[in-house]
Coordinates of N, CA and C in Angstrom, one line a residue:
X179 N -41.9 -76.6 -23.3 CA -41.0 -75.7 -22.6 C -41.9 -76.5 -21.6
X180 N -40.6 -76.1 -20.8 CA -40.7 -76.6 -19.4 C -41.3 -76.8 -18.2
X181 N -42.5 -77.3 -17.1 CA -42.7 -76.6 -16.0 C -41.1 -77.2 -15.1
X182 N -41.5 -76.0 -13.7 CA -40.4 -76.1 -13.2 C -41.0 -76.1 -11.9
X183 N -41.1 -77.1 -10.2 CA -41.7 -76.9 -9.1 C -39.9 -77.5 -7.9
X184 N -40.8 -76.2 -7.3 CA -39.8 -76.2 -5.7 C -39.8 -76.8 -4.4
X185 N -39.9 -77.9 -4.5 CA -40.2 -78.6 -3.0 C -40.3 -77.5 -1.9
X186 N -40.6 -77.6 -1.0 CA -40.0 -76.8 1.0 C -39.1 -77.2 0.9
X187 N -38.9 -76.8 2.3 CA -37.1 -76.8 3.0 C -36.4 -76.5 3.2
X188 N -38.3 -74.8 4.1 CA -37.6 -74.1 4.6 C -36.6 -73.5 4.4
X189 N -35.0 -73.0 5.9 CA -34.6 -72.3 4.9 C -33.3 -73.3 3.9
X190 N -33.4 -74.7 4.1 CA -32.8 -74.8 2.8 C -32.8 -74.4 1.1
X191 N -34.0 -73.8 1.2 CA -35.0 -73.3 0.1 C -33.8 -72.2 -0.3
X192 N -33.1 -72.0 0.2 CA -31.6 -70.3 -0.5 C -30.6 -71.8 -1.2
X193 N -30.9 -72.9 -1.0 CA -30.3 -73.6 -1.8 C -31.2 -73.2 -3.4
X194 N -32.4 -74.2 -2.9 CA -32.9 -74.3 -4.5 C -32.6 -72.6 -5.2
X195 N -32.7 -70.9 -4.4 CA -33.0 -70.1 -4.8 C -31.2 -70.0 -5.2
X196 N -30.1 -70.9 -5.2 CA -28.7 -70.9 -6.3 C -29.7 -70.9 -7.6
X197 N -30.5 -72.2 -7.2 CA -30.3 -73.4 -8.8 C -31.4 -71.9 -9.3
X198 N -32.8 -71.7 -9.0 CA -32.9 -70.6 -9.8 C -31.9 -69.8 -10.2
X199 N -31.6 -69.0 -9.8 CA -30.2 -68.3 -9.6 C -29.8 -68.3 -11.5
X200 N -29.0 -69.5 -11.6 CA -28.3 -69.9 -12.5 C -29.7 -70.4 -13.6
X201 N -30.4 -71.4 -13.2 CA -32.0 -71.4 -15.0 C -31.5 -70.0 -14.7
X202 N -32.6 -68.7 -14.6 CA -32.8 -67.2 -14.7 C -31.5 -66.8 -15.2
X203 N -30.4 -66.8 -14.4 CA -29.0 -65.9 -16.1 C -29.0 -67.1 -17.2
X204 N -29.9 -68.3 -17.5 CA -29.2 -68.9 -18.4 C -30.2 -69.1 -19.7
X205 N -31.5 -67.9 -19.1 CA -32.1 -67.7 -19.4 C -33.4 -68.5 -19.9
X206 N -33.4 -69.6 -18.9 CA -33.6 -71.3 -18.9 C -35.5 -70.8 -19.4
X207 N -35.8 -71.7 -20.5 CA -38.0 -71.0 -20.6 C -38.6 -72.5 -20.5
X208 N -39.5 -71.8 -19.6 CA -40.1 -72.2 -19.0 C -41.5 -71.8 -19.2
X209 N -42.5 -72.5 -18.9 CA -44.2 -72.9 -19.2 C -44.9 -72.2 -17.3
X210 N -44.3 -72.9 -16.6 CA -45.5 -72.7 -15.3 C -44.3 -73.2 -14.8
X211 N -44.3 -71.7 -13.1 CA -43.7 -72.3 -12.2 C -44.7 -73.0 -10.7
X212 N -44.7 -73.5 -10.1 CA -44.7 -73.7 -9.0 C -43.9 -74.2 -7.6
X213 N -44.2 -74.9 -6.2 CA -43.8 -75.0 -5.5 C -45.0 -75.1 -4.2
X214 N -44.5 -75.8 -3.2 CA -45.2 -76.1 -1.7 C -44.0 -75.0 -1.1
X215 N -44.6 -74.6 0.2 CA -43.8 -74.1 1.4 C -43.1 -72.8 0.6
X216 N -42.2 -73.3 1.0 CA -40.5 -72.4 1.2 C -40.5 -72.1 -0.3
X217 N -40.7 -73.6 -0.8 CA -40.6 -73.3 -2.5 C -41.2 -72.2 -3.0
X218 N -42.7 -72.2 -2.5 CA -43.2 -71.1 -3.5 C -43.4 -69.6 -3.6
X219 N -42.0 -69.4 -2.9 CA -41.4 -67.8 -2.9 C -40.5 -68.0 -3.8
X220 N -39.8 -69.6 -4.1 CA -38.5 -69.7 -5.3 C -39.2 -69.7 -6.8
X221 N -40.3 -70.3 -6.9 CA -40.6 -70.3 -7.3 C -41.1 -68.6 -8.1
X222 N -42.1 -67.6 -7.1 CA -43.1 -66.7 -7.3 C -41.5 -65.5 -7.9
X223 N -39.9 -66.3 -7.7 CA -38.9 -64.5 -7.9 C -38.5 -65.5 -9.2
X224 N -38.9 -66.8 -9.9 CA -38.7 -67.0 -11.0 C -39.3 -66.2 -12.1
X225 N -40.8 -65.8 -12.1 CA -41.4 -64.5 -12.1 C -41.6 -63.2 -11.7
X226 N -40.1 -62.5 -11.3 CA -39.8 -61.4 -11.2 C -38.7 -61.1 -11.4
X227 N -38.2 -59.9 -11.8 CA -36.3 -58.6 -12.5 C -35.9 -58.6 -11.2
X228 N -36.8 -59.5 -9.5 CA -36.0 -58.4 -8.3 C -34.1 -59.4 -8.8
X229 N -33.4 -58.5 -8.2 CA -31.8 -58.3 -7.9 C -32.3 -59.7 -7.4
X230 N -30.4 -60.8 -7.9 CA -30.2 -61.8 -6.1 C -30.1 -61.8 -5.4
X231 N -29.2 -60.4 -4.9 CA -28.4 -60.2 -4.6 C -29.1 -59.4 -3.8
X232 N -30.1 -58.2 -4.4 CA -30.7 -58.2 -3.0 C -31.8 -58.6 -2.2
X233 N -33.0 -59.6 -3.1 CA -33.0 -61.1 -2.8 C -32.2 -61.4 -1.8
X234 N -31.4 -61.8 -2.1 CA -30.7 -63.3 -0.2 C -30.5 -62.4 0.6
X235 N -29.9 -60.6 0.8 CA -29.6 -59.5 1.8 C -30.7 -60.0 2.8
X236 N -32.0 -59.0 1.9 CA -32.6 -59.3 2.4 C -33.8 -60.3 2.6
X237 N -33.3 -61.5 2.7 CA -33.9 -63.2 3.3 C -33.0 -63.0 4.4
X238 N -31.8 -63.1 4.3 CA -31.3 -62.5 5.9 C -30.6 -62.2 7.0
X239 N -31.3 -60.5 6.2 CA -31.6 -59.2 7.2 C -33.1 -59.0 7.7
X240 N -33.7 -60.4 7.3 CA -35.4 -59.8 7.3 C -35.9 -59.4 9.2
X241 N -36.7 -59.0 9.5 CA -37.0 -59.3 10.9 C -36.7 -60.8 11.2
X242 N -36.3 -60.4 12.8 CA -36.2 -62.1 13.5 C -36.3 -63.3 13.3
X243 N -34.6 -62.4 12.0 CA -34.3 -63.8 10.6 C -32.5 -64.6 11.0
X244 N -32.8 -65.4 10.7 CA -31.2 -65.6 10.9 C -29.9 -65.1 11.0
X245 N -30.3 -64.0 11.3 CA -28.9 -63.1 12.0 C -29.5 -62.7 13.3
X246 N -30.0 -62.5 13.8 CA -30.9 -62.4 15.2 C -30.9 -63.3 15.5
X247 N -31.1 -64.6 15.0 CA -31.7 -66.3 16.0 C -33.2 -66.7 15.3
X248 N -33.4 -67.2 14.6 CA -34.7 -67.6 13.5 C -35.9 -67.7 14.4
X249 N -35.2 -69.1 15.5 CA -36.4 -69.2 16.9 C -36.4 -68.0 17.4
X250 N -36.0 -66.9 17.5 CA -36.7 -65.1 17.9 C -38.2 -65.7 17.1
X251 N -38.3 -65.1 16.1 CA -39.5 -65.5 15.7 C -40.1 -66.2 16.1
X252 N -40.6 -67.1 16.8 CA -41.8 -67.9 16.7 C -43.2 -67.3 16.5
X253 N -43.5 -66.0 17.9 CA -44.9 -65.4 17.5 C -45.1 -64.7 16.7
X254 N -43.3 -64.3 15.8 CA -43.1 -62.8 15.5 C -43.4 -64.1 13.3
X255 N -43.4 -64.8 13.3 CA -43.1 -65.6 12.3 C -43.8 -66.2 10.4
X256 N -44.8 -65.0 10.7 CA -46.0 -65.0 9.5 C -45.1 -63.1 8.8
X257 N -45.4 -62.1 10.0 CA -44.9 -60.9 9.3 C -43.3 -60.8 8.9
X258 N -41.8 -62.3 9.6 CA -41.3 -62.1 9.0 C -41.6 -62.8 7.5
X259 N -42.2 -64.0 7.1 CA -42.3 -64.4 6.0 C -42.6 -63.3 4.6
X260 N -43.5 -62.6 5.3 CA -44.2 -61.4 4.7 C -42.9 -60.5 4.5
X261 N -42.2 -60.4 5.3 CA -41.0 -59.0 4.8 C -40.1 -59.8 3.2
X262 N -40.0 -61.6 3.4 CA -39.8 -61.4 3.0 C -39.7 -62.0 1.5
X263 N -41.3 -62.5 1.6 CA -42.2 -62.3 0.1 C -42.4 -60.9 0.1
X264 N -42.8 -59.8 -0.1 CA -43.2 -58.0 0.0 C -40.8 -57.7 -0.7
X265 N -39.9 -58.7 0.0 CA -38.6 -58.2 -1.1 C -39.0 -59.1 -2.4
X266 N -39.1 -60.3 -3.0 CA -38.6 -60.7 -3.5 C -39.7 -60.1 -4.8
X267 N -40.8 -59.4 -4.7 CA -42.4 -59.1 -5.2 C -42.1 -57.4 -6.1
X268 N -42.0 -57.0 -5.1 CA -41.0 -55.4 -5.1 C -41.7 -54.8 -5.0
X269 N -42.2 -53.5 -5.1 CA -43.1 -52.7 -5.5 C -44.5 -52.9 -5.2
X270 N -45.3 -52.6 -4.6 CA -46.5 -53.6 -5.5 C -47.2 -52.1 -6.2
X271 N -46.3 -51.3 -6.2 CA -46.6 -50.2 -7.6 C -46.6 -51.0 -8.7
X272 N -45.7 -51.2 -8.9 CA -45.0 -51.9 -10.0 C -45.1 -53.0 -10.4
X273 N -45.4 -54.3 -9.7 CA -46.3 -55.5 -9.4 C -47.4 -55.4 -10.6
X274 N -47.1 -56.8 -12.0 CA -47.8 -57.1 -13.0 C -49.3 -58.6 -12.6
X275 N -49.6 -58.2 -11.9 CA -50.2 -59.1 -11.0 C -50.5 -60.5 -11.9
X276 N -51.2 -60.0 -13.7 CA -51.1 -60.8 -14.9 C -50.0 -61.6 -15.3
X277 N -48.9 -61.5 -14.7 CA -47.7 -62.3 -14.8 C -47.1 -62.9 -13.9
X278 N -48.5 -63.0 -13.2 CA -48.0 -64.8 -11.9 C -49.8 -65.5 -12.2
X279 N -50.5 -65.1 -13.1 CA -51.8 -65.0 -13.2 C -51.5 -66.9 -14.7
X280 N -52.2 -67.9 -14.0 CA -51.9 -68.9 -14.8 C -49.8 -69.7 -15.0
X281 N -49.6 -68.6 -14.0 CA -48.1 -69.8 -14.7 C -47.9 -70.3 -13.2
X282 N -47.5 -68.6 -12.0 CA -47.9 -69.4 -10.7 C -48.5 -70.8 -10.0
X283 N -48.5 -71.5 -10.0 CA -49.6 -72.7 -8.9 C -49.0 -72.4 -7.3
X284 N -49.3 -72.4 -6.4 CA -49.0 -72.4 -4.6 C -49.8 -73.3 -4.8
X285 N -50.4 -74.7 -3.1 CA -50.9 -75.4 -2.6 C -50.9 -74.0 -1.6
X286 N -52.3 -74.8 -1.0 CA -52.9 -74.0 -0.3 C -53.5 -75.0 0.4
X287 N -53.3 -75.7 1.8 CA -54.1 -76.7 2.7 C -55.2 -75.9 3.5
X288 N -56.5 -76.2 3.2 CA -57.6 -75.7 4.8 C -57.8 -76.3 6.1
X289 N -58.5 -75.5 6.8 CA -58.1 -76.9 8.0 C -59.5 -77.8 7.7
X290 N -59.9 -77.2 7.3 CA -62.0 -78.0 6.8 C -61.6 -78.1 5.0
X291 N -62.7 -79.3 4.4 CA -62.6 -79.7 3.7 C -62.7 -78.3 3.0
X292 N -62.3 -77.6 1.7 CA -61.8 -79.1 0.5 C -60.6 -79.2 0.6
X293 N -60.1 -79.5 1.9 CA -58.7 -79.5 2.4 C -57.4 -79.0 1.2
X294 N -56.7 -79.8 -0.2 CA -55.6 -79.1 -0.5 C -56.0 -78.6 -1.5
X295 N -56.5 -77.4 -1.8 CA -56.1 -76.3 -3.5 C -55.2 -75.7 -4.2
X296 N -54.9 -75.7 -5.4 CA -54.6 -74.9 -5.7 C -55.2 -73.5 -5.9
X297 N -53.8 -72.7 -6.2 CA -54.1 -71.3 -6.8 C -53.2 -71.1 -7.4
X298 N -53.8 -70.6 -9.2 CA -52.7 -70.3 -10.3 C -53.1 -68.9 -10.1
X299 N -54.7 -68.4 -10.0 CA -55.2 -67.1 -10.1 C -55.1 -66.2 -9.1
X300 N -54.1 -64.7 -9.5 CA -54.5 -64.2 -7.2 C -55.1 -62.5 -8.1
X301 N -55.8 -62.1 -7.3 CA -56.8 -60.8 -7.3 C -55.4 -60.0 -7.6
X302 N -54.6 -59.3 -6.5 CA -53.6 -58.3 -6.5 C -52.5 -58.9 -5.4
X303 N -51.7 -58.0 -5.1 CA -50.6 -58.0 -4.8 C -51.1 -59.0 -3.6
X304 N -51.2 -58.2 -2.4 CA -52.2 -58.7 -1.6 C -52.5 -59.8 -1.4
X305 N -53.2 -61.1 -2.0 CA -53.6 -61.6 -2.3 C -52.7 -63.1 -2.1
X306 N -51.4 -62.5 -3.7 CA -50.6 -63.2 -3.4 C -49.9 -63.7 -2.3
X307 N -49.3 -61.9 -2.1 CA -48.4 -62.9 -0.5 C -48.8 -63.9 0.5
X308 N -50.8 -63.5 0.5 CA -51.7 -64.6 1.1 C -51.3 -65.4 1.0
X309 N -51.7 -65.6 -0.3 CA -50.6 -67.1 -0.6 C -50.1 -67.8 -0.3
X310 N -48.9 -67.3 -0.3 CA -47.8 -67.8 -0.4 C -47.0 -68.2 1.0
X311 N -47.7 -66.9 2.0 CA -47.9 -66.9 3.9 C -48.4 -68.3 3.8
X312 N -49.5 -68.5 3.6 CA -50.4 -69.7 3.9 C -50.0 -71.0 3.9
X313 N -49.5 -70.6 2.5 CA -48.8 -72.4 1.6 C -47.1 -72.3 2.6
X314 N -46.8 -71.8 3.6 CA -45.6 -71.7 4.9 C -45.9 -72.1 6.0
X315 N -47.3 -71.9 6.4 CA -48.0 -71.4 7.4 C -47.6 -73.4 8.4
X316 N -46.8 -73.2 9.7 CA -46.9 -74.7 9.7 C -47.0 -73.9 11.5
X317 N -48.5 -75.0 11.9 CA -48.7 -74.9 13.5 C -48.1 -74.5 14.4
X318 N -48.1 -74.2 15.7 CA -47.2 -74.5 16.5 C -46.3 -73.7 16.4
X319 N -45.2 -73.4 14.8 CA -43.6 -72.9 14.4 C -44.3 -71.8 13.6
X320 N -45.3 -71.4 13.3 CA -46.0 -69.5 12.8 C -46.6 -69.0 13.6
X321 N -47.1 -69.5 14.3 CA -46.9 -68.4 15.2 C -48.5 -68.1 15.7
X322 N -49.4 -68.6 14.2 CA -50.6 -68.7 14.5 C -51.1 -69.6 13.1
X323 N -52.8 -70.2 12.6 CA -52.6 -70.4 11.2 C -53.0 -68.4 10.9
X324 N -52.8 -69.1 9.2 CA -52.6 -68.4 8.6 C -54.2 -68.7 7.1
X325 N -55.1 -66.7 7.2 CA -56.4 -67.4 6.2 C -55.4 -66.4 5.4
X326 N -56.8 -67.1 3.9 CA -56.4 -66.8 2.2 C -57.3 -67.0 2.0
X327 N -57.9 -66.4 0.3 CA -59.1 -66.7 0.1 C -58.3 -68.1 -0.8
X328 N -59.7 -69.2 -0.1 CA -59.3 -70.4 -0.9 C -59.9 -71.1 -2.3
X329 N -60.5 -69.6 -3.2 CA -61.7 -69.9 -4.5 C -60.8 -68.5 -5.0
X330 N -60.9 -69.0 -6.8 CA -60.6 -67.2 -7.3 C -61.1 -66.6 -7.8
X331 N -63.3 -67.3 -6.7 CA -63.9 -65.7 -6.7 C -64.9 -65.8 -6.1
X332 N -64.7 -67.2 -4.9 CA -65.5 -66.8 -3.8 C -65.4 -65.4 -2.8
X333 N -66.0 -64.9 -2.0 CA -64.9 -63.8 -1.5 C -65.0 -63.6 -0.1
X334 N -64.1 -64.7 0.2 CA -64.8 -65.4 1.6 C -62.4 -65.6 1.5
X335 N -62.6 -65.9 2.9 CA -60.9 -66.0 3.1 C -61.5 -67.4 4.3
X336 N -60.5 -68.5 4.1 CA -60.3 -69.7 5.3 C -58.7 -70.2 5.7
X337 N -58.7 -70.5 6.5 CA -57.6 -71.1 7.7 C -57.0 -71.7 7.0
X338 N -56.2 -71.6 6.4 CA -54.9 -72.8 6.3 C -53.6 -73.0 6.0
X339 N -52.5 -73.9 6.5 CA -51.9 -74.6 6.9 C -51.0 -74.9 5.5
X340 N -49.2 -75.2 6.0 CA -48.9 -75.8 5.3 C -49.0 -76.2 3.9
X341 N -48.8 -75.8 2.4 CA -49.0 -76.3 1.4 C -48.4 -78.2 1.0
X342 N -47.1 -78.8 2.3 CA -47.2 -79.4 1.6 C -47.0 -81.2 2.3
X343 N -48.3 -80.0 3.2 CA -48.3 -81.0 4.7 C -48.6 -82.4 4.2
X344 N -50.2 -82.2 3.1 CA -51.2 -83.1 2.7 C -50.9 -83.6 1.2
X345 N -50.0 -83.2 0.6 CA -49.0 -83.3 -1.0 C -47.7 -82.3 -1.2
X346 N -47.0 -83.3 -1.3 CA -45.6 -82.4 -2.4 C -45.1 -82.5 -3.7
X347 N -46.2 -82.7 -4.3 CA -46.3 -83.1 -5.6 C -46.5 -81.5 -6.5
X348 N -46.1 -82.3 -7.8 CA -46.4 -81.4 -8.4 C -48.0 -81.2 -8.7
X349 N -48.8 -80.2 -10.2 CA -50.1 -80.2 -10.1 C -50.5 -81.5 -10.9
X350 N -51.6 -82.9 -11.0 CA -52.3 -83.4 -12.1 C -51.9 -83.0 -13.4
X351 N -52.7 -82.3 -12.8 CA -52.5 -81.1 -14.8 C -51.2 -81.2 -15.4
X352 N -50.0 -81.3 -14.3 CA -48.8 -80.7 -15.4 C -48.6 -81.7 -16.1
X353 N -47.4 -82.1 -17.1 CA -47.4 -83.5 -17.7 C -45.9 -83.7 -17.4
X354 N -46.0 -84.4 -16.4 CA -44.8 -84.6 -15.8 C -43.6 -85.5 -16.2
X355 N -43.4 -85.5 -18.0 CA -42.4 -85.3 -18.7 C -41.5 -83.9 -18.8
X356 N -42.0 -83.1 -18.5 CA -42.1 -81.7 -18.7 C -41.9 -81.1 -17.7
X357 N -41.3 -81.4 -16.8 CA -41.7 -81.6 -15.5 C -40.5 -81.3 -14.8
X358 N -40.1 -79.9 -14.2 CA -38.5 -80.9 -14.3 C -39.3 -79.9 -12.4
X359 N -38.3 -81.4 -11.0 CA -38.8 -80.9 -9.5 C -37.2 -80.7 -8.9
X360 N -37.0 -79.8 -8.3 CA -36.0 -79.0 -8.3 C -36.5 -79.5 -6.3
X361 N -35.1 -80.0 -5.7 CA -35.5 -80.4 -3.8 C -34.5 -80.6 -3.1
X362 N -34.6 -80.4 -2.1 CA -33.5 -80.1 -1.4 C -33.4 -81.1 -0.6
X363 N -34.2 -82.2 -0.6 CA -34.7 -83.6 0.2 C -34.1 -84.4 -0.9
X364 N -33.1 -84.8 -2.3 CA -33.3 -86.0 -2.9 C -34.4 -86.4 -3.6
X365 N -35.5 -85.6 -3.9 CA -37.1 -86.2 -4.5 C -36.7 -85.9 -5.7
X366 N -35.7 -85.0 -6.7 CA -35.7 -84.6 -7.5 C -35.4 -84.3 -8.9
X367 N -35.7 -84.3 -9.8 CA -34.4 -84.5 -10.9 C -32.6 -82.8 -11.1
X368 N -33.1 -81.7 -9.4 CA -31.9 -81.9 -9.6 C -32.0 -82.0 -7.8
X369 N -30.6 -82.3 -7.0 CA -31.2 -83.0 -5.8 C -30.0 -82.2 -5.6
X370 N -30.3 -81.5 -4.0 CA -28.7 -80.8 -3.4 C -27.9 -82.0 -2.7
X371 N -26.5 -81.9 -3.5 CA -26.0 -82.7 -2.7 C -24.6 -82.2 -1.6
X372 N -24.2 -82.4 -0.5 CA -25.7 -83.1 0.3 C -26.3 -82.4 0.4
X373 N -27.7 -83.3 1.3 CA -28.5 -82.9 2.1 C -28.0 -81.8 2.5
X374 N -29.3 -80.6 3.7 CA -28.3 -79.8 4.4 C -28.4 -80.3 6.1
X375 N -27.8 -79.4 6.9 CA -27.5 -80.5 8.2 C -28.7 -79.4 8.8
X376 N -29.4 -80.1 9.7 CA -30.5 -79.2 10.0 C -31.0 -78.1 11.0
X377 N -29.2 -78.4 12.0 CA -29.5 -76.8 12.0 C -29.3 -76.2 11.8
X378 N -28.6 -76.7 10.1 CA -28.4 -75.3 9.9 C -29.4 -74.2 9.2
X379 N -30.3 -75.6 8.4 CA -32.0 -75.2 9.0 C -32.7 -74.3 9.6
X380 N -32.8 -74.5 10.8 CA -33.0 -74.4 11.8 C -32.2 -73.0 12.5
X381 N -31.4 -72.8 12.1 CA -30.3 -72.2 13.0 C -29.9 -71.0 12.0
X382 N -29.5 -70.8 10.6 CA -28.9 -70.6 9.9 C -27.8 -68.9 10.3
X383 N -26.6 -69.2 10.0 CA -26.3 -68.3 10.0 C -26.1 -67.3 8.4
X384 N -25.2 -66.3 8.2 CA -25.0 -65.9 6.9 C -24.5 -66.5 5.8
X385 N -22.8 -67.8 7.0 CA -21.8 -68.3 5.7 C -22.6 -69.5 5.2
X386 N -23.8 -69.9 6.0 CA -24.5 -71.6 5.8 C -25.9 -70.9 4.2
X387 N -25.9 -69.8 4.9 CA -27.3 -69.6 3.6 C -26.6 -69.7 2.5
X388 N -25.4 -68.5 2.5 CA -24.7 -68.4 1.5 C -23.8 -69.8 0.8
X389 N -23.8 -70.8 1.6 CA -23.1 -71.8 2.1 C -23.8 -73.2 0.3
X390 N -24.9 -72.5 1.3 CA -26.5 -73.6 0.3 C -25.7 -72.7 -1.2
X391 N -27.2 -71.6 -0.7 CA -26.8 -70.7 -2.1 C -25.7 -71.2 -3.5
X392 N -24.6 -71.1 -3.5 CA -23.7 -71.4 -4.0 C -23.3 -72.4 -4.3
X393 N -24.0 -73.8 -3.8 CA -23.7 -75.2 -3.8 C -25.0 -75.2 -4.8
X394 N -26.3 -75.1 -5.0 CA -27.6 -74.7 -5.6 C -26.9 -74.2 -6.8
X395 N -26.3 -73.0 -7.2 CA -25.7 -72.8 -8.5 C -25.0 -73.5 -8.8
X396 N -24.1 -74.4 -8.3 CA -23.0 -75.2 -8.5 C -23.5 -76.0 -9.7
X397 N -24.7 -76.8 -8.9 CA -26.0 -78.6 -9.2 C -26.6 -78.2 -10.0
X398 N -27.3 -76.8 -10.8 CA -28.0 -75.8 -11.2 C -27.4 -75.7 -12.2
X399 N -25.9 -75.9 -12.6 CA -24.8 -75.1 -13.3 C -25.0 -76.7 -14.1
X400 N -24.6 -77.6 -13.3 CA -24.6 -79.2 -14.1 C -25.8 -79.7 -14.7
X401 N -27.1 -79.6 -14.1 CA -28.2 -79.8 -14.7 C -28.0 -79.4 -15.6
X402 N -27.6 -78.0 -16.3 CA -27.9 -77.0 -17.6 C -27.0 -77.5 -18.7
X403 N -25.6 -77.8 -17.8 CA -24.3 -78.5 -18.8 C -24.8 -80.0 -19.7
X404 N -25.5 -80.4 -18.4 CA -25.7 -82.4 -18.5 C -26.3 -82.6 -19.7
X405 N -27.6 -81.9 -19.9 CA -29.1 -82.3 -20.3 C -28.6 -81.2 -21.9
X406 N -29.0 -79.9 -21.3 CA -28.9 -78.6 -22.7 C -28.3 -78.0 -22.8
X407 N -26.8 -78.6 -22.9 CA -25.7 -77.6 -23.7 C -25.4 -78.9 -24.8

């Protein structure tokens, strides 16, 4: 079975969401899934039963999100991310954390040693949400540096920033030959073509997001038809 790695890219990852939709619709069998920054949310969704239409509309309608102008969220960014992640995960009561443990890999980067750490075991729903938020925390954009558990067993939290700042590659323990990389930036096995416009990432509207998601679906299907049919 393959591992799937989603690169980050803010709202450009709506394209990655389109790719993920196609993989799930075609019952693509995978072993582990992971991603950094916004890619961590897409990877997380691969392990849920959340409706893609509901998730897409929730991202668009998110508080201080693209419908109202993304950069009205400068001091609210963490809460915006939390809303999106909770929409992807669904009701905490219905979430079995064991379905994510050892399957989902998220890198987080501390501002003090040991710097980059992989999380692939999660204590509970809140730990999973905090971990994804921290992997997407960009200083001076997110409003504040986030805290999350930096160890699967030690009971304290530390400050963490975007998981892609130090490294953007999958875990070294993953077999490279069995890993599919999904990249909006042309660095993977499934690449966004053409690359997104910066203005569409920073100030997206509904049509931008829907356009990029549909491109992702088309290019994801092309990949499957080329290599797995």
